[in-house]
Coordinates of C-alpha atoms and ligand atoms in Angstrom, one line a residue:
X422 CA 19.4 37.2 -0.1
X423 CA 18.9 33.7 1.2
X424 CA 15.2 32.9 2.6
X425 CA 16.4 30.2 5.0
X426 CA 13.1 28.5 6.9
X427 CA 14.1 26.0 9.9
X428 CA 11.9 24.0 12.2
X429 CA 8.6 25.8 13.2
X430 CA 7.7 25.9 16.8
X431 CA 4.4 24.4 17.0
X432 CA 2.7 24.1 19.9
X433 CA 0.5 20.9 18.3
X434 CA 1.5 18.4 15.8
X435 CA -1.1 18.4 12.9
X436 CA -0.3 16.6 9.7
X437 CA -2.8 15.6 6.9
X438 CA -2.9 13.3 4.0
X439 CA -4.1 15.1 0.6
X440 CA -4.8 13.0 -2.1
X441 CA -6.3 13.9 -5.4
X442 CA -8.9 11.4 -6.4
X443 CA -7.7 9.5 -9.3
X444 CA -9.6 6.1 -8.9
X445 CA -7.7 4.2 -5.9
X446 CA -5.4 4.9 -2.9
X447 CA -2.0 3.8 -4.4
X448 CA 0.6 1.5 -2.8
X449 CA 2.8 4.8 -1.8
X450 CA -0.2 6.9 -0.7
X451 CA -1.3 4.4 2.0
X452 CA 2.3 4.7 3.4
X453 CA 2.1 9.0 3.1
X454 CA -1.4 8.2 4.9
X455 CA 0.8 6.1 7.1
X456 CA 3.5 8.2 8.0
X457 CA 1.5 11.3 8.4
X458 CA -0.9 9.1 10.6
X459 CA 2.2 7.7 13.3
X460 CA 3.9 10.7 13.4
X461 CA 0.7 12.5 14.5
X462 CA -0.6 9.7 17.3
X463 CA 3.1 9.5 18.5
X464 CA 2.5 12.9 19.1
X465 CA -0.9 12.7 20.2
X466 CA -1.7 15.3 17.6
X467 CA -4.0 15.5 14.6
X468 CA -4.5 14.2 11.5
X469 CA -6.7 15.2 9.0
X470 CA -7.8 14.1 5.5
X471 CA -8.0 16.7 2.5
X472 CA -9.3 16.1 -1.1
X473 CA -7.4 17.9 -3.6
X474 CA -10.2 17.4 -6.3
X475 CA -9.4 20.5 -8.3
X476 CA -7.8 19.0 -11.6
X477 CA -11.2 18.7 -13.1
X478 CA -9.6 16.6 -16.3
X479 CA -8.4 14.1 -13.7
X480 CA -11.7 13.8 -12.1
X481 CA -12.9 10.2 -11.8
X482 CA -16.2 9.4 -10.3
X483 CA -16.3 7.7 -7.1
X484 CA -13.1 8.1 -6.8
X485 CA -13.7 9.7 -3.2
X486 CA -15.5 7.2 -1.2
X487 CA -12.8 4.7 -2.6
X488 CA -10.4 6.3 -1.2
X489 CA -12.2 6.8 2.4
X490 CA -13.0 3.2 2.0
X491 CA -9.5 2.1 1.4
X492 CA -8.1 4.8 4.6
X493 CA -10.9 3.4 7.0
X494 CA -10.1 -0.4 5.8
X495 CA -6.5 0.5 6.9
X496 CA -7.9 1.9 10.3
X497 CA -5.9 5.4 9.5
X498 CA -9.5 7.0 10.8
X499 CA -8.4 10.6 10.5
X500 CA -10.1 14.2 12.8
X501 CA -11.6 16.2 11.0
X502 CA -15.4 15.0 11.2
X503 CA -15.9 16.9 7.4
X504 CA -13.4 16.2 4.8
X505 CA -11.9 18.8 3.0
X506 CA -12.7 19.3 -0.3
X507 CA -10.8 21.5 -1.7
X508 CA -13.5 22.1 -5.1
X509 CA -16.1 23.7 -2.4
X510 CA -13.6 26.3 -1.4
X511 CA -13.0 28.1 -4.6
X512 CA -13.4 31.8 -3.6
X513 CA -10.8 31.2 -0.5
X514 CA -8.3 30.0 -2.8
X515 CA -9.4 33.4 -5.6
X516 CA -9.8 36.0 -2.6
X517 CA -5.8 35.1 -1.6
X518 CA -4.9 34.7 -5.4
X519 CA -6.1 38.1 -5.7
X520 CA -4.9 39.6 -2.7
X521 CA -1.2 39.0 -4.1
X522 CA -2.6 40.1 -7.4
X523 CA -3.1 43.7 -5.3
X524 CA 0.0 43.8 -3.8
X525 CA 2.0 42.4 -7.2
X526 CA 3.4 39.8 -6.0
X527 CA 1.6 37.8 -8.4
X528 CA 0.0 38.8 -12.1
X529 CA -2.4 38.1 -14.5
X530 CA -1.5 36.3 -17.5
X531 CA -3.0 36.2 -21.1
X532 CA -0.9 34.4 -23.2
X533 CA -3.0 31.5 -24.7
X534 CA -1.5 28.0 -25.0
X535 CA -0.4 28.6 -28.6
X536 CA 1.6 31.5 -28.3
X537 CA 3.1 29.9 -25.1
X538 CA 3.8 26.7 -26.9
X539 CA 5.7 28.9 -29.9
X540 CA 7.3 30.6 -26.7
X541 CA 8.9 27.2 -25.5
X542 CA 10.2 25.8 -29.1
X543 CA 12.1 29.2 -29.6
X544 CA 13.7 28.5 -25.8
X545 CA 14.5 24.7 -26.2
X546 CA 15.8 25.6 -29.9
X547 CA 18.5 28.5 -28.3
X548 CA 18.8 25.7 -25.7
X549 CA 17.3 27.6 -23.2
X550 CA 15.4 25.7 -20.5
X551 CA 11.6 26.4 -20.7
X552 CA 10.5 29.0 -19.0
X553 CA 7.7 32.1 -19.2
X554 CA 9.0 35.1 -20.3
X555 CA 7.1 37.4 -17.7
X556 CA 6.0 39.3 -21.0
X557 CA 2.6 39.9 -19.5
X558 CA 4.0 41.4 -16.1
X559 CA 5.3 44.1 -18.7
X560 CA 1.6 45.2 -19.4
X561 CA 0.6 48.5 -18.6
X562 CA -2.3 48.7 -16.3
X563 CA -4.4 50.3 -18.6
X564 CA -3.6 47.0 -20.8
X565 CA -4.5 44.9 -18.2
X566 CA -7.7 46.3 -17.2
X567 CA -9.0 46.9 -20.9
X568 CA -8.5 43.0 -21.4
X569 CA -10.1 42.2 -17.8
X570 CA -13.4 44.2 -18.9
X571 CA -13.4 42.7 -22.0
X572 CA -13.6 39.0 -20.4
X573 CA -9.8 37.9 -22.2
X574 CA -9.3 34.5 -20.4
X575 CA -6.2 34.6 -18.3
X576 CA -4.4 33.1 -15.4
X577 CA -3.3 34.7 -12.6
X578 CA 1.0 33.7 -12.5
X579 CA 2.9 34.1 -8.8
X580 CA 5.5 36.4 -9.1
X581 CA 8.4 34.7 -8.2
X582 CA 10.4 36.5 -6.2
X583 CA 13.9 36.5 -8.1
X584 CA 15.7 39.2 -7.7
X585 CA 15.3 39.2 -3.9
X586 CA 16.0 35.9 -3.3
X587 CA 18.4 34.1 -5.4
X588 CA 18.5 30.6 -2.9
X589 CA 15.7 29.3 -1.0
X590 CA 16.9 27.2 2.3
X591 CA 14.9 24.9 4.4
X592 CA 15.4 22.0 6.4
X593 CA 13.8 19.0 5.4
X594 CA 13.1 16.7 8.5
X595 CA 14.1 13.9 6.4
X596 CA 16.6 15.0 4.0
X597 CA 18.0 17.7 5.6
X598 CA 19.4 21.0 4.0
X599 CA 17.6 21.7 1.3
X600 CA 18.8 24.8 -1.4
X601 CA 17.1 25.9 -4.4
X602 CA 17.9 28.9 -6.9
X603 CA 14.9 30.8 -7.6
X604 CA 16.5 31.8 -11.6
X605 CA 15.2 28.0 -12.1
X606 CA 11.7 28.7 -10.8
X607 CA 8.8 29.4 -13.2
X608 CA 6.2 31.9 -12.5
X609 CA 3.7 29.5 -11.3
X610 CA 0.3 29.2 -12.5
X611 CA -1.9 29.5 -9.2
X612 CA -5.4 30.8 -10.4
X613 CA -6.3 28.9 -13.9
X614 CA -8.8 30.3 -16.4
X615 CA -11.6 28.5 -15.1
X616 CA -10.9 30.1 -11.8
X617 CA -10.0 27.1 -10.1
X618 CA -6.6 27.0 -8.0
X619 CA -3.6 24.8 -8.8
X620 CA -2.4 22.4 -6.4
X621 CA 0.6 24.6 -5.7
X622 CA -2.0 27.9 -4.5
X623 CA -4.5 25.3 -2.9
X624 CA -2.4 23.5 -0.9
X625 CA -0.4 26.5 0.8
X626 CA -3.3 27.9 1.8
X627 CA -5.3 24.6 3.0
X628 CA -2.1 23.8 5.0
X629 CA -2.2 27.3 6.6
X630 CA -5.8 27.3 7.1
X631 CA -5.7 24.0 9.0
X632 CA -2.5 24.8 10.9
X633 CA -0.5 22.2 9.8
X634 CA 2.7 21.5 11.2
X635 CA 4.3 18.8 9.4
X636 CA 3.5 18.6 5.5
X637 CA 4.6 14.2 5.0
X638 CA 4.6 13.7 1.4
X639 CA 6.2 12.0 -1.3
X640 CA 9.8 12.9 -2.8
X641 CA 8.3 13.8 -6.0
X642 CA 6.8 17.0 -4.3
X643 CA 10.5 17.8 -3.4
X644 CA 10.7 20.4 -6.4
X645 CA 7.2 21.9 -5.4
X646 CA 8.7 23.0 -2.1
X647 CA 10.5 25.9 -2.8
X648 CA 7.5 27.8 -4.8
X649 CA 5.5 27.0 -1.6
X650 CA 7.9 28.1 0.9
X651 CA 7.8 31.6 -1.4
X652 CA 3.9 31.7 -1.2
X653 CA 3.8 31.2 2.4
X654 CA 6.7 34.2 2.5
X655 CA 4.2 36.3 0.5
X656 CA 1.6 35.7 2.5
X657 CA 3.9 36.4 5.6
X658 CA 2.4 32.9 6.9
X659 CA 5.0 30.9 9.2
X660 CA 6.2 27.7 7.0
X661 CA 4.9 24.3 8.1
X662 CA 8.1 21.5 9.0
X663 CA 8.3 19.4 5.4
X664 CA 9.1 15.7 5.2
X665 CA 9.7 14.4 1.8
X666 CA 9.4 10.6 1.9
X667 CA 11.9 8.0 -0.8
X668 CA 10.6 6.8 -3.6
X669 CA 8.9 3.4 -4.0
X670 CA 11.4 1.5 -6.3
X671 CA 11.0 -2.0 -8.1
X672 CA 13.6 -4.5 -7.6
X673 CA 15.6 -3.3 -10.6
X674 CA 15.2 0.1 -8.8
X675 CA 13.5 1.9 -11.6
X676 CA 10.3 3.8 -9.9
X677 CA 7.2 1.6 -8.4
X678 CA 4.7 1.3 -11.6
X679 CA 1.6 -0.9 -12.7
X680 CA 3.8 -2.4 -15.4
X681 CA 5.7 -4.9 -13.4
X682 CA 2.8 -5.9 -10.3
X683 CA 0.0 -4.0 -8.4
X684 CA 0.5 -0.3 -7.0
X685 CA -3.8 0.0 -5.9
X686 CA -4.1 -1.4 -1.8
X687 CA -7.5 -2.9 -3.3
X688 CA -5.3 -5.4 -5.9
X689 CA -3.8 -6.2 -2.2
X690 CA -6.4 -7.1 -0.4
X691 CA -8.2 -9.1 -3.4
X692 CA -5.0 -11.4 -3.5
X693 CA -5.3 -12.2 0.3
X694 CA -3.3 -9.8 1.5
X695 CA -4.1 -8.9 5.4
X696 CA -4.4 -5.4 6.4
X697 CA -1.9 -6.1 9.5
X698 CA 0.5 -7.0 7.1
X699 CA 0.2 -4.7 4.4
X700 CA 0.2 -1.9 7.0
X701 CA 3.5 -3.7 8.1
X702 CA 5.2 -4.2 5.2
X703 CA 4.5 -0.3 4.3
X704 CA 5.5 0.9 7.5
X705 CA 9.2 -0.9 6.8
X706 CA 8.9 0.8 3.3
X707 CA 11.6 3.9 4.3
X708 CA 11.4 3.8 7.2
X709 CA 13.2 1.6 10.2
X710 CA 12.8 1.0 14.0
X711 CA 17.1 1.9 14.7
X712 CA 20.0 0.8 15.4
X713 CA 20.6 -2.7 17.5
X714 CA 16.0 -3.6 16.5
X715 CA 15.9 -6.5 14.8
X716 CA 12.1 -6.7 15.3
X717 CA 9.8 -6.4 11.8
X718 CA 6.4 -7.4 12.8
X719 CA 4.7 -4.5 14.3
X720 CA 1.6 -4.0 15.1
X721 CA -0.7 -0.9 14.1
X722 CA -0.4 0.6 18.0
X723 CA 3.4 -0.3 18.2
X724 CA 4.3 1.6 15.1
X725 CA 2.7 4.7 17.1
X726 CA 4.7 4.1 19.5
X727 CA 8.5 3.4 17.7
X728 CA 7.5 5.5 14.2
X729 CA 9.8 8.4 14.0
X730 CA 11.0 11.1 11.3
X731 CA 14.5 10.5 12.2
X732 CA 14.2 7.2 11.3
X733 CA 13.1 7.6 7.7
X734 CA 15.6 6.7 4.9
X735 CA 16.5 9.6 2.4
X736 CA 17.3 6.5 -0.5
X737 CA 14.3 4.8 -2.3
X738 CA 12.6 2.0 -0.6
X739 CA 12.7 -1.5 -2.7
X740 CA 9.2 -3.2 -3.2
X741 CA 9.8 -6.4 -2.2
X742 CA 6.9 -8.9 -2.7
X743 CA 8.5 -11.3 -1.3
X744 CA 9.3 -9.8 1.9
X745 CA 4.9 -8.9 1.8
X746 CA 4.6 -12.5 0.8
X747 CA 6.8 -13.5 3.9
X748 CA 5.1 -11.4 6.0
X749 CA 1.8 -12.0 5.1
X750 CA 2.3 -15.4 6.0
X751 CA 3.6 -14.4 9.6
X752 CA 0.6 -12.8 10.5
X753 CA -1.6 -15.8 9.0
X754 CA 0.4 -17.9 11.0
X755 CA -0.5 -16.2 14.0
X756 CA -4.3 -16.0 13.6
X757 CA -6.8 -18.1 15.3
X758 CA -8.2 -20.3 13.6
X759 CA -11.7 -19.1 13.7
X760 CA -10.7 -15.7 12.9
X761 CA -8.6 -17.2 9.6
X762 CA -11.9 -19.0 8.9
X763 CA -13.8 -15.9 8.1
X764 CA -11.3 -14.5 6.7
X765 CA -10.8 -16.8 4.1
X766 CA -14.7 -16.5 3.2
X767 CA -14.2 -14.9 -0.5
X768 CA -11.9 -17.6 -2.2
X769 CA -13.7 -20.8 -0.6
X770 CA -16.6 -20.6 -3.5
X771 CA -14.4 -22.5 -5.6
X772 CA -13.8 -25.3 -3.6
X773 CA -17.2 -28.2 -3.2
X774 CA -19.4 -27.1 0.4
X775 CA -17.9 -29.1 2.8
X776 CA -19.3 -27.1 6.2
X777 CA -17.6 -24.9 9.0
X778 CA -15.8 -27.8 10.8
X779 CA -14.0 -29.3 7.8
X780 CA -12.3 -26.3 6.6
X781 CA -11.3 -25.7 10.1
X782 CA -9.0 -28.5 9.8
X783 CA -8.6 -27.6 6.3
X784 CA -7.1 -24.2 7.5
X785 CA -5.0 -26.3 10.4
X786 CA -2.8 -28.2 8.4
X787 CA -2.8 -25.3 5.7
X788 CA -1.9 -22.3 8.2
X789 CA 1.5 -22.5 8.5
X790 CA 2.5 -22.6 4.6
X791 CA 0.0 -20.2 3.4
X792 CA 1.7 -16.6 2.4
X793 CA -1.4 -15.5 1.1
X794 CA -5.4 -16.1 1.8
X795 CA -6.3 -16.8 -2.0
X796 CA -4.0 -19.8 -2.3
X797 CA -6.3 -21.9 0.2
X798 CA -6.6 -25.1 -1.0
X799 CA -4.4 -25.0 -4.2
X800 CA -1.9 -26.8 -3.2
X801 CA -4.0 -29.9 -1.3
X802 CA -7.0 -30.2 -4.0
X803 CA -7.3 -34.1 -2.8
X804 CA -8.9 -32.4 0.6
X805 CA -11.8 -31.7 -1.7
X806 CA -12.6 -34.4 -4.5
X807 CA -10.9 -37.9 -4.5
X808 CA -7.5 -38.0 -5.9
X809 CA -6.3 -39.9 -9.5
X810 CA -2.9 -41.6 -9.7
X811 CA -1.1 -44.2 -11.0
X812 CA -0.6 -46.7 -8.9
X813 CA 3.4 -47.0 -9.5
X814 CA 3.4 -43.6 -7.6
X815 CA 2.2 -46.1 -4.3
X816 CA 5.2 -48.0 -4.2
X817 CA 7.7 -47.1 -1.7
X818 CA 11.2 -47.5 -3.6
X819 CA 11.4 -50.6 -5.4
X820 CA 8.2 -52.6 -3.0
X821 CA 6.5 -55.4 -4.7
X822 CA 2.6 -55.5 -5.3
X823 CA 2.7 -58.1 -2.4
X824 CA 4.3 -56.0 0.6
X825 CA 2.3 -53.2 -0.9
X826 CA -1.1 -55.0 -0.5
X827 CA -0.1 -56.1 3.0
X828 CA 1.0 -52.2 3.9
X829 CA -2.5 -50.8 2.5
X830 CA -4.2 -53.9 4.2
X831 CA -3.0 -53.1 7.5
X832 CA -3.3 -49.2 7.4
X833 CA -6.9 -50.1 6.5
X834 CA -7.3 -52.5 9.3
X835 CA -5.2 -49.8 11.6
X836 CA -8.1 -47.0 10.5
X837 CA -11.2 -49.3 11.1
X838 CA -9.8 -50.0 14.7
X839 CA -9.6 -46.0 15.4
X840 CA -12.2 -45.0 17.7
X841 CA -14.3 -42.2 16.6
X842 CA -13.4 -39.7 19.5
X843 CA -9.2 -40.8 18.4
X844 CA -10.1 -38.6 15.8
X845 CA -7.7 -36.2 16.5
X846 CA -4.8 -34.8 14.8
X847 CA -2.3 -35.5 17.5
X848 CA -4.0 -38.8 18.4
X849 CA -3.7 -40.0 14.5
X850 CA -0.1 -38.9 14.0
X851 CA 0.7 -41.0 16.9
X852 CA -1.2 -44.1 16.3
X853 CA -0.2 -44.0 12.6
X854 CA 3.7 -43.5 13.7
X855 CA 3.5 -46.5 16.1
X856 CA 1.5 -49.2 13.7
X857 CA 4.5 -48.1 11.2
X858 CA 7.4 -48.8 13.5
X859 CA 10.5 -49.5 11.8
X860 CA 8.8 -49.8 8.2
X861 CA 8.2 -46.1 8.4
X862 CA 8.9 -45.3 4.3
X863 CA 7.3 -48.8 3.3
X864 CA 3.5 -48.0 5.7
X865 CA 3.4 -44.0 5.3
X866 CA 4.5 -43.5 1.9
X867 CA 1.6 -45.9 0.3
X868 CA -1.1 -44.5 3.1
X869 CA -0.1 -41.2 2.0
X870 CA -0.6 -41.6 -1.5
X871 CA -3.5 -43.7 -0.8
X872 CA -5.3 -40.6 0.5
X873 CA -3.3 -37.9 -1.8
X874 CA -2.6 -39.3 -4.9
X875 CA 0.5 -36.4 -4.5
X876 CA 4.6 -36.8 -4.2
X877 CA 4.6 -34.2 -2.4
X878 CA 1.7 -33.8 0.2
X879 CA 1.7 -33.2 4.2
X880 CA 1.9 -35.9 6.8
X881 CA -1.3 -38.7 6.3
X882 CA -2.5 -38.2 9.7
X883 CA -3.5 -35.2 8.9
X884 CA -5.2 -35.9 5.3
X885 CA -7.4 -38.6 7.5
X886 CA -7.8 -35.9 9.9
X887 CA -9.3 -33.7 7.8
X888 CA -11.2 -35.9 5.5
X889 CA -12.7 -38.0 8.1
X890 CA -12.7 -41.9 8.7
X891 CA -14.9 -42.9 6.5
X892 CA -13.1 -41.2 3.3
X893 CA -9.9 -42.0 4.8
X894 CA -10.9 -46.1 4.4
X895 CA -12.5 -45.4 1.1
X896 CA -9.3 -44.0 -0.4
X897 CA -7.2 -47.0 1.2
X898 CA -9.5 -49.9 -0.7
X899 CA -9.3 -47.9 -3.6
X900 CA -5.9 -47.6 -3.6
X901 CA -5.9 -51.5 -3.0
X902 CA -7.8 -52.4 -6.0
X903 CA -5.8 -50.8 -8.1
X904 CA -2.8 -52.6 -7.0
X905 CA -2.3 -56.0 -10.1
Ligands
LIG277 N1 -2.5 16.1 -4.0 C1 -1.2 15.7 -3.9 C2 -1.1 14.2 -4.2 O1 -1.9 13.7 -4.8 C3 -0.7 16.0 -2.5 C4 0.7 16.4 -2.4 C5 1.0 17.0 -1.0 O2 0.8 16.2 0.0 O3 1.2 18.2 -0.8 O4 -0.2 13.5 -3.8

């Protein structure tokens, strides 16, 4: 027999995001938060947030509120007003583990990690793929109670149902048809020894408890499915609609890892990163807005609007930092300045305190090249201290010291005659353009050094700009003196 499960016919969409707290909401949970988020809103439906805290050896303190933190950051608020937790439900998950227990479709198990560690070496060494023997589902009652009363540890293993079912079929709303032959399926663990559920158990029943429709996770669940489709036929509970997301992928297409950059949204947002664009860049991460749409800046309220399951790729998803980097700078770009401003509020402590309205116009001439927030500054130190150069680098091509003088002289002259309320950026560019005339390489270059010290540097309008008039003439009779 085949156990084929197709689309359920829910009345509401309900997804939920379930992450196990392991110290940080990862790159590729924030777009599962993501996914499961959009498809719920398109569908004005509800999405909930779960803690799957019952690996106790994976436990990590705080892990929790970090991830809330990171969720609510990314404004993925989510329904239910108390979060799941799946540790403070442990006598649902026992009651149901036991139910099956009662109506042996599931059994306890003794063996202790030794003797099921010999039990795999003699399988791998007749080439056999691992997998428990069911020798404890040959114990006699009367075995089984004698070692219940006196307190053997055991597990309770689900039954898989094997000799029924030899394929199990669903349609994965990404992906597809999906097959699996149960003769690969292990009896799965669902009730450890210390009485706590494993994911597999837990998360069945927490979907069915919370009537969710749409189970959005990632690929590497993909193998999980078919066990949990079998639970849910045990229990005789309807099967929720699953959605198995691509796998993040570096560049060189091996899987997304710590090794080669940052997979915590945190690392992100320390870097400079803004959450618009982050939330952007991940939404693009598998998944696209069709055919004949060459749009790729979406906002948070437009990806509700265009996000679709249909419209997810089944192949991995390249992290391209690049494309964030790009991005990124789009939506800096766009902001208003006094937004960018605060903003920018973490990385100006290393730069001398130079008030509100000078890194204003710092951020004006900076916006438009900026890909990230933490590289304020970097490239235009001379907007903070006074540059050093050598003064070959004044000289326009092969100038002499004499037309040199005379070009410095009469930018100086030029920026004494500039009223204070010309103090503009458009104002200078245009004054500065005009005095130069047809010597434009021979009166910029030298002004611009004058005030940079740089090769490379933007326009000197906008240096004076920013650094003021008085600085601006400073820098010029500097720059004179040093000339022989
Ligand atoms: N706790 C699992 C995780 O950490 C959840 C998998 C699922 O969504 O079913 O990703």
């Amino acid at each position: 027999m085949t156990a084929t499960t197709t689309s359920k016919s829910h009345t509401s969409i309900r997804t939920r995001f379930a992450p196990s707290p392991t110290g940080y909401l990862h790159i590729g949970g924030l777009r599962t938060a993501l996914y499961s988020f959009l498809f719920a809103r398109h569908h004005d439906g509800g999405f909930y947030l779960r803690i799957e805290d019952t690996d106790r050896s994976r436990y990590v303190a705080g892990a929790e509120e970090k991830l809330q933190e990171s969720l609510k950051w990314a404004g993925l608020t989510w329904d239910n007003p108390e979060i799941i937790f799946q540790s403070q439900h442990l006598s649902i998950y026992k009651k149901y583990a036991e139910q099956l227990v009662s109506e042996k479709k599931a059994y306890p198990c003794f063996c202790s990690p030794e003797e099921l560690d010999s039990m795999r070496k003699e399988q791998q060494a007749k080439k056999m793929a691992p997998k428990y023997d069911r020798r404890c589902l040959h114990l006699s009652p009367q075995e089984v109670k004698q070692k219940i009363v006196t307190g053997e540890a055991h597990v309770i293993r689900f039954l898989i149902p094997n000799e029924e079912i030899v394929q199990v079929e669903y349609t994965d709303a990404i992906r597809g048809k999906v097959g699996f032959r149960t003769e690969l399926l292990d009896d799965q663990v669902i009730l450890k020894s210390d009485g706590f559920p494993t994911y597999h158990l837990a998360s069945v029943i927490d979907d069915h408890v919370m009537q969710i429709s749409h189970v959005i996770r990632g690929e590497e669940w993909l193998p999980s499915t078919p066990k949990h489709i079998l639970l849910y036929r045990a229990f005789g509970w309807e099967v929720p609609v699953f959605a198995h997301l691509p796998l993040l992928l570096n560049p060189d297409r091996s899987k997304l890892s710590k090794r080669q950059g940052d997979v915590a949204v945190e690392d992100y947002v320390q870097k400079g990163y803004l959450k618009e664009a982050i939330l952007n860049f991940v939404a693009l991460l598998g998944w696209n807005p069709g055919k004949g749409s060459e749009k790729e800046i979406f906002s948070l309220e437009e990806l509700v609007k265009n996000f679709s399951l249909e419209q997810v790729n089944k192949a991995g998803a390249i992290f391209d930092i690049k494309r964030l980097d790009w991005m990124n700078g789009e939506y800096i770009k766009r902001m208003p300045i006094d937004e960018l401003y605060k903003k920018v509020q973490p990385w100006m402590s290393k730069y001398p305190e130079v008030g509100e309205e000078y890194w204003k116009r710092v951020l004006a001439i900076e916006q438009d090249r900026l890909d990230r927030l933490d590289q304020i500054g970097e490239k235009n130190p001379f907007l903070f201290v006074d540059p050093e150069y050598n003064s070959t680098l004044l000289r326009w091509k092969d100038m002499d010291d004499k037309i040199l003088r005379e070009m410095l002289e009469k930018a100086h002259a030029m920026i004494q005659n500039i009223p204070k309320e010309n103090w503009d950026r458009e104002k200078l560019g245009e004054i500065f353009l005009a005095e130069a005339g047809e010597r434009r390489g021979e009166f910029l270059w030298p002004l611009r050094v004058s005030l940079t010290g740089a090769k490379q540097s933007p326009p000197p309008q906008d240096i004076a700009w920013v650094i003021g008039k008085e600085a601006t003439l400073k820098r010029i009779h500097i720059a004179i003196l040093l000339i022989s």
